[in-house]
Short mmCIF file of C-alpha atoms and ligand atoms in Angstrom, two decimals:
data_model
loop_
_atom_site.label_atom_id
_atom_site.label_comp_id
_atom_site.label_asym_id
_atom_site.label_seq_id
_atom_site.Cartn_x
_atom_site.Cartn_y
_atom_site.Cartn_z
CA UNK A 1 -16.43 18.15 -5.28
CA UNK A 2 -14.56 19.95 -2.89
CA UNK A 3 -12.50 18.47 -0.21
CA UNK A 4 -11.10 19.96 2.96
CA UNK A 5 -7.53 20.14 3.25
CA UNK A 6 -5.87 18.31 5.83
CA UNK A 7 -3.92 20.61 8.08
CA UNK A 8 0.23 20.63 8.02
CA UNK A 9 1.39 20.16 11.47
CA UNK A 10 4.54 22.07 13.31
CA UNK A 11 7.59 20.33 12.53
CA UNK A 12 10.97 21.64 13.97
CA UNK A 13 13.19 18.94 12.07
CA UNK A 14 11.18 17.74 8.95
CA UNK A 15 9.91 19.27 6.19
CA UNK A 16 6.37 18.26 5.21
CA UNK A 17 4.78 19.71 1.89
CA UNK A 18 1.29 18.23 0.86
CA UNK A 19 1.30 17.31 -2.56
CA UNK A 20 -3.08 17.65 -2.39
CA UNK A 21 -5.42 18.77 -0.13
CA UNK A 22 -6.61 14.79 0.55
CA UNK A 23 -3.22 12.63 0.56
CA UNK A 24 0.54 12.52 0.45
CA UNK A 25 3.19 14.88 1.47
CA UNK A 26 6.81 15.52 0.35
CA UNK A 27 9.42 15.49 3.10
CA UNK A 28 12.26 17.17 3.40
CA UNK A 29 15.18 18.30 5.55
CA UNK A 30 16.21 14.97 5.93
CA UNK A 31 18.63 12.39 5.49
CA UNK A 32 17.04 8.68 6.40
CA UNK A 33 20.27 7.33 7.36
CA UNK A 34 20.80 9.71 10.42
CA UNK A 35 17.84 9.27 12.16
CA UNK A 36 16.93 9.57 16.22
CA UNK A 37 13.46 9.99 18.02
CA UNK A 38 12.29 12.95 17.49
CA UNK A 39 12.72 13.02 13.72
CA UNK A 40 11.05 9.59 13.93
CA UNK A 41 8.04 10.94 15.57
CA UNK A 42 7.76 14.25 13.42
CA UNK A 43 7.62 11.27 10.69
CA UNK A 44 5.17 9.39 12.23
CA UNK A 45 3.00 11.91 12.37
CA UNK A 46 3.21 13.40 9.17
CA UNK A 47 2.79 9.52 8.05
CA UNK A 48 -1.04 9.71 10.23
CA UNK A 49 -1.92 12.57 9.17
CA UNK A 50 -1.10 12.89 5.22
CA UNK A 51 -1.25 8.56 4.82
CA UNK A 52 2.05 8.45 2.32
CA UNK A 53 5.25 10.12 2.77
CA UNK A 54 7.60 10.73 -0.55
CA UNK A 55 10.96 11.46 -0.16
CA UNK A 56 13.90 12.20 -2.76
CA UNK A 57 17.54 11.19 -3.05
CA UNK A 58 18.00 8.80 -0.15
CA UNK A 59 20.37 6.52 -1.53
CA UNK A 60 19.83 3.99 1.31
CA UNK A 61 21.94 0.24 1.04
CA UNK A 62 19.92 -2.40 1.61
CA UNK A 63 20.81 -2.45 5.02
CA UNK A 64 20.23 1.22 5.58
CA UNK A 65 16.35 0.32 3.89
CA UNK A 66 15.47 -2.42 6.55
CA UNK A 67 17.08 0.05 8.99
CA UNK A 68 14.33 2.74 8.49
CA UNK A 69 11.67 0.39 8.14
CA UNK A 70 12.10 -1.30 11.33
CA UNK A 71 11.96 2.41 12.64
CA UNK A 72 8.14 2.07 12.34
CA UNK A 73 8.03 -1.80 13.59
CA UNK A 74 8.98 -5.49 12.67
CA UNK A 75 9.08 -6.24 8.94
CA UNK A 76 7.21 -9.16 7.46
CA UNK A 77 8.79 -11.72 5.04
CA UNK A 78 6.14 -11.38 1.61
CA UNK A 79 5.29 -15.41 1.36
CA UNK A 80 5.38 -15.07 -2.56
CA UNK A 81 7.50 -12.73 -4.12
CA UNK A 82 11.03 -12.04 -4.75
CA UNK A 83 13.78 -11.09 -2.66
CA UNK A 84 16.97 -10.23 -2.66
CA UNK A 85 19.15 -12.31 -1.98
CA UNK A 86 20.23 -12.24 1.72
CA UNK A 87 17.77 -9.80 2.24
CA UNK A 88 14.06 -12.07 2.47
CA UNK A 89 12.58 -8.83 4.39
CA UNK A 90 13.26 -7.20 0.84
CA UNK A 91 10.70 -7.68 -1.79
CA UNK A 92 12.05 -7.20 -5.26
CA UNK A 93 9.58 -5.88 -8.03
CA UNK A 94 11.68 -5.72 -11.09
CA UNK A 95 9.94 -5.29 -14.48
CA UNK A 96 12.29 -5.63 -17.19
CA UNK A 97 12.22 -5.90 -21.31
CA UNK A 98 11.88 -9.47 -20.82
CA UNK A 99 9.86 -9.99 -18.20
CA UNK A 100 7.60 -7.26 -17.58
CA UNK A 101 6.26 -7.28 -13.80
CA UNK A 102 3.51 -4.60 -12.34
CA UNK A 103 1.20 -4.17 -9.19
CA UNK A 104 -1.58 -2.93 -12.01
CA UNK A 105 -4.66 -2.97 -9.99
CA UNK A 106 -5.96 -1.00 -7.09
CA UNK A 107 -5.00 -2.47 -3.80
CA UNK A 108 -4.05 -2.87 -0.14
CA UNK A 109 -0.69 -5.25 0.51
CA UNK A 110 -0.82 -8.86 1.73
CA UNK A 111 -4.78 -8.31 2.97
CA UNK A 112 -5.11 -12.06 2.28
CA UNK A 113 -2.78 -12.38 5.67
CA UNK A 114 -4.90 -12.56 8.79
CA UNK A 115 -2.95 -9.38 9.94
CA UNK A 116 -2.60 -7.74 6.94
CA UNK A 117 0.89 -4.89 6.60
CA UNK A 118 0.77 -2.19 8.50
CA UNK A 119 2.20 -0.04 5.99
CA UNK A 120 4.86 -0.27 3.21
CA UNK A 121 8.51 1.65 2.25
CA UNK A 122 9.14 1.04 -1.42
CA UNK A 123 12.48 2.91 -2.55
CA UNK A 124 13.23 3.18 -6.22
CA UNK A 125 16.64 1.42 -7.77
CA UNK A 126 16.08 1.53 -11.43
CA UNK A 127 13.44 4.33 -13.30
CA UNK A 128 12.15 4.46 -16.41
CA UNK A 129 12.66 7.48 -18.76
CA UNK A 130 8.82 7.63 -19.05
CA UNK A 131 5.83 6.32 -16.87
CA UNK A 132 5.67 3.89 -14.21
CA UNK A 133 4.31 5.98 -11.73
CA UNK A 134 2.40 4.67 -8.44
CA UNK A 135 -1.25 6.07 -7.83
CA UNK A 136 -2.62 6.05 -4.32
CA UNK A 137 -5.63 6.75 -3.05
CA UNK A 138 -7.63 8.02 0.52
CA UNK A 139 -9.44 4.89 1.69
CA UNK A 140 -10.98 6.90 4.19
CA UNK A 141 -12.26 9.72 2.32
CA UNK A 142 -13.40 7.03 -0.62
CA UNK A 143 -15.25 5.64 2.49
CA UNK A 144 -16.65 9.28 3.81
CA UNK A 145 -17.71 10.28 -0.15
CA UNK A 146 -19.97 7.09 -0.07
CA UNK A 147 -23.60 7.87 -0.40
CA UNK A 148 -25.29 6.84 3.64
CA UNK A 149 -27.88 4.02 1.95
CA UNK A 150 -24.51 2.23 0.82
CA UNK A 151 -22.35 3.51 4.20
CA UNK A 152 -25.56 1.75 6.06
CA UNK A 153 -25.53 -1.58 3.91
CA UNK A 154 -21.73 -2.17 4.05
CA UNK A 155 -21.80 -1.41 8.42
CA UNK A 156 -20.65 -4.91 9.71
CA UNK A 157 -20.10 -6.73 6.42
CA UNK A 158 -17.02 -8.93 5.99
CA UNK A 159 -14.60 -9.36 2.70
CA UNK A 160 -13.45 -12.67 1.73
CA UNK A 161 -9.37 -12.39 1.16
CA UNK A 162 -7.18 -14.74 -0.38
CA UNK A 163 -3.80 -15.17 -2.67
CA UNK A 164 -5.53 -17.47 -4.79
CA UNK A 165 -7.06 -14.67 -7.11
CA UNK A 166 -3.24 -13.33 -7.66
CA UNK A 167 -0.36 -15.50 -6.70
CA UNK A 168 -2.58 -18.77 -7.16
CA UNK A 169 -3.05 -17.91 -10.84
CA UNK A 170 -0.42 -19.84 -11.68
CA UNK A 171 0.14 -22.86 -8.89
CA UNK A 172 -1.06 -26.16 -9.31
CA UNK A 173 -3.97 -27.85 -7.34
CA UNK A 174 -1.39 -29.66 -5.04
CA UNK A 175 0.37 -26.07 -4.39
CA UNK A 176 -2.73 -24.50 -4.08
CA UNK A 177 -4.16 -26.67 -1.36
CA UNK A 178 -0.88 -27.10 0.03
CA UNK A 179 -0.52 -23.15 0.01
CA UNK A 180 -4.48 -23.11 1.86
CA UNK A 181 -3.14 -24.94 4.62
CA UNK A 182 -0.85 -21.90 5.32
CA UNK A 183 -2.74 -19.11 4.26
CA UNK A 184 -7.20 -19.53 4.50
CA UNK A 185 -9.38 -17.42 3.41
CA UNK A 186 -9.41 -14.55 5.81
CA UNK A 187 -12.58 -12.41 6.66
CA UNK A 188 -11.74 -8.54 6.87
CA UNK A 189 -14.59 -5.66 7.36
CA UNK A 190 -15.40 -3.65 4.70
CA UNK A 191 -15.02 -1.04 6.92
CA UNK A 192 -12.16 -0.60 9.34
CA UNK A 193 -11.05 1.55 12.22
CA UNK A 194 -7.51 3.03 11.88
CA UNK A 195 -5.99 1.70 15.21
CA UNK A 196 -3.78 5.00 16.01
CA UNK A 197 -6.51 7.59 14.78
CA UNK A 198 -9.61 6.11 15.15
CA UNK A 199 -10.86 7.14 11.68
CA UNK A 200 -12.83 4.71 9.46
CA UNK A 201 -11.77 4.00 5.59
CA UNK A 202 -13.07 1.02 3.07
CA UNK A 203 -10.53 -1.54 3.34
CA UNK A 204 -10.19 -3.94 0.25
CA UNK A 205 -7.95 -5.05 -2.44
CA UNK A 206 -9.37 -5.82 -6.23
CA UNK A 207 -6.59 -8.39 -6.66
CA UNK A 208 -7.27 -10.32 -3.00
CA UNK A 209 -10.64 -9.84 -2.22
CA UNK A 210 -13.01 -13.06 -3.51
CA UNK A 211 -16.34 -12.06 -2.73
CA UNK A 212 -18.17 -10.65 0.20
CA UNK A 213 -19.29 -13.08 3.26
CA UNK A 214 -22.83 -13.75 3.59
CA UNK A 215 -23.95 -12.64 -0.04
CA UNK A 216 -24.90 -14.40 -3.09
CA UNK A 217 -21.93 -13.79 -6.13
CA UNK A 218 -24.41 -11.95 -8.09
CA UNK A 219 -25.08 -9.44 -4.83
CA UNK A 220 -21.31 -9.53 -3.55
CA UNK A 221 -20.26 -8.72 -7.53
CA UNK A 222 -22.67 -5.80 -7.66
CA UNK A 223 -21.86 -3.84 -4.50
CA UNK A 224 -17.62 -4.75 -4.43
CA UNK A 225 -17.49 -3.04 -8.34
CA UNK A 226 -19.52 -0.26 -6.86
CA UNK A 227 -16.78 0.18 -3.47
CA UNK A 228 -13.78 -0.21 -5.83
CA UNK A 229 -14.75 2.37 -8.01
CA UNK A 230 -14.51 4.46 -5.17
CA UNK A 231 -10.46 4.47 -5.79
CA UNK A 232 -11.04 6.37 -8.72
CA UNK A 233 -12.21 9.45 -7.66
CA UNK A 234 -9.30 12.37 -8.73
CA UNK A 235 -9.88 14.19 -5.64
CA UNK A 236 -9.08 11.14 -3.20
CA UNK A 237 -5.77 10.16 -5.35
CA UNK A 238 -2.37 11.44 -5.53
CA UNK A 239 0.31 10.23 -8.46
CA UNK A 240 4.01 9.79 -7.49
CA UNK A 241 6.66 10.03 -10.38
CA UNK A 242 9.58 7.88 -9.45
CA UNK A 243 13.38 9.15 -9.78
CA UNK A 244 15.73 6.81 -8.58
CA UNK A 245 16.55 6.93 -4.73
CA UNK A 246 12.94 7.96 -4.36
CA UNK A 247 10.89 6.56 -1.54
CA UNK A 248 6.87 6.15 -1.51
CA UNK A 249 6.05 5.27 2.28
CA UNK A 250 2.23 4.44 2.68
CA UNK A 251 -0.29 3.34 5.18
CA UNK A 252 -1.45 0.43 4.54
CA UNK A 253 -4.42 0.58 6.57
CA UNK A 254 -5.82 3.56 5.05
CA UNK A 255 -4.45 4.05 1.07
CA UNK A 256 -4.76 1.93 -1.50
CA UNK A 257 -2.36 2.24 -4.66
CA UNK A 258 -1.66 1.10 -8.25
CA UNK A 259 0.99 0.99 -9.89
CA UNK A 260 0.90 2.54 -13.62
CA UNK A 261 2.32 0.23 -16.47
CA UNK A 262 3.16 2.46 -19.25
CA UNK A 263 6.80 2.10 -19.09
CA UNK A 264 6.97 0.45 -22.00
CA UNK A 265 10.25 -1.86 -22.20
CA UNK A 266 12.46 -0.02 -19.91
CA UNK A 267 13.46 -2.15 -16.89
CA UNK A 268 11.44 -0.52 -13.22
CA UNK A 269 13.02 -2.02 -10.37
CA UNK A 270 11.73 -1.12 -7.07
CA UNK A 271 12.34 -2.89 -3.40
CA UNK A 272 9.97 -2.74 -0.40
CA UNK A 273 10.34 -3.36 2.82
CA UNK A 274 6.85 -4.29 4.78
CA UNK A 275 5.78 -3.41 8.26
CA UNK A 276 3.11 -6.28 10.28
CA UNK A 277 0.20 -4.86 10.96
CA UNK A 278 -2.68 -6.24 13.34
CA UNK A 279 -6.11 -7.57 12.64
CA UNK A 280 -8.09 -5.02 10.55
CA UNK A 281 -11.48 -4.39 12.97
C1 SIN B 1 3.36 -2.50 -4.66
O1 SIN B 1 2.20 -2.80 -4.90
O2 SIN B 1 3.87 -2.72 -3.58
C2 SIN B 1 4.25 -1.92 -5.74
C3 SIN B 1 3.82 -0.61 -6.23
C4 SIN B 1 4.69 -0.14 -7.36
O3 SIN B 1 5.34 -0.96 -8.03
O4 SIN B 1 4.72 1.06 -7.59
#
């Protein structure tokens, strides 16, 4: 199938190079801990208009991370993960020999939240030799490439989202209902508006979303295996290999992503910072 580019803009003090036609772009030409306006708006809007930035050798302190995220907006405190320590706006994701540790499904962040991230900056500390790369993928072309009859039947549908499918696995029944209280089930459209470009995308997550409101399992089973496999379409995706002092930067509104494991042993440690978003609609 053959997709149509999306346009580079003018930029006088970035450098944006697409890595495809359908999503992600290098940048360039700059250093992310001398930032001011206007480079912040060049990166804004190569952020809307390729979905997830890359950049190489920022070797940012933690400090200088949370500095560039809240750039874009207030960061978000993840309710389950690790952090590091002083640092709760920095979520730690570090697979090592002993304790291996991977994001290996496709997804959207925190969608169980009932205003799910924004967007995510996840910077790379410790690379494997081999593998470990992050996938992400066009939500709203997976949503365009949809055949009508299905585009028609999903219009105005809701997803179920909750934790309990990913971080409940392992609680207890008192945690779990204890955890409820905090965090219900939240209803998200299958279909959301991007609130800054007005373009529509499929909005779900594999690991968050329980079934789809409204439908029997058997019916929500059948049509939410038939919307995730849009993720896997080659000509929606693009595939990031880390080096350390990397950064991926995506929308969370509009990408999905999934991190690779086939690191083997080696230790992957990688910190994000998270942006709140608003009610998906
Ligand atoms: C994530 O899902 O935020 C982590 C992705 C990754 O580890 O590459």
């Amino acid at each position: 199938m053959r997709i149509e580019a999306t346009p580079v803009g003018d930029y006088n003090r970035i450098r944006v190079e697409p890595v495809t036609g359908s999503i992600g772009a290098e940048i360039g030409g700059v250093d992310l801990r001398e930032l001011d306006d206007e480079i912040i708006a060049e990166l804004e809007q190569a952020w809307l208009d390729h979905k997830v930035l890359f950049f190489r050798d920022q070797d940012l302190t933690h400090e200088q991370h949370l500095t560039y995220g809240r750039a874009f907006g207030q960061l978000e405190v993840h309710p389950f993960s690790p952090h590091v320590d002083d640092h709760p706006e920095i979520l730690v994701i570090d697979s090592t020999p002993e304790k291996f540790v991977s994001a290996e499904v496709w997804h959207s962040d925190v969608t169980f939240r009932e205003c799910p991230p924004l967007g995510s900056i996840l910077l790379g500390r410790v690379i494997p030799p081999y593998g470990g790369d992050t996938c992400f993928a066009n939500m709203e072309l997976a949503y365009e490439l949809l055949p009508d009859q299905i585009k028609s039947e999903i219009d105005g549908l809701y997803g179920v989202h909750s934790y309990v499918k990913g971080f409940g696995r392992n609680m207890s029944t008192e945690e779990l209902a204890e955890t409820y209280e905090k965090f219900p089930d939240q209803k998200h459209p299958l279909v959301r508006t991007h609130p800054q470009t007005g373009r529509k995308g499929l909005f779900m997550a594999r690991n968050f979303m329980l079934t789809i409101d409204g439908m029997t399992a058997d019916e929500s089973r059948a049509l939410r295996h038939r919307l995730y496999d849009q993720s896997s379409i080659p000509e929606i995706q693009v595939r990031f290999r880390w080096r350390p002092n990397s950064i991926a930067q995506w929308d969370n509104r509009c990408t999905q992503h999934y991190a690779v494991p086939d690191h083997g042993g080696w230790r992957r440690r990688v910190e994000r910072v998270t942006l709140i978003g608003d009610r998906p609609a």
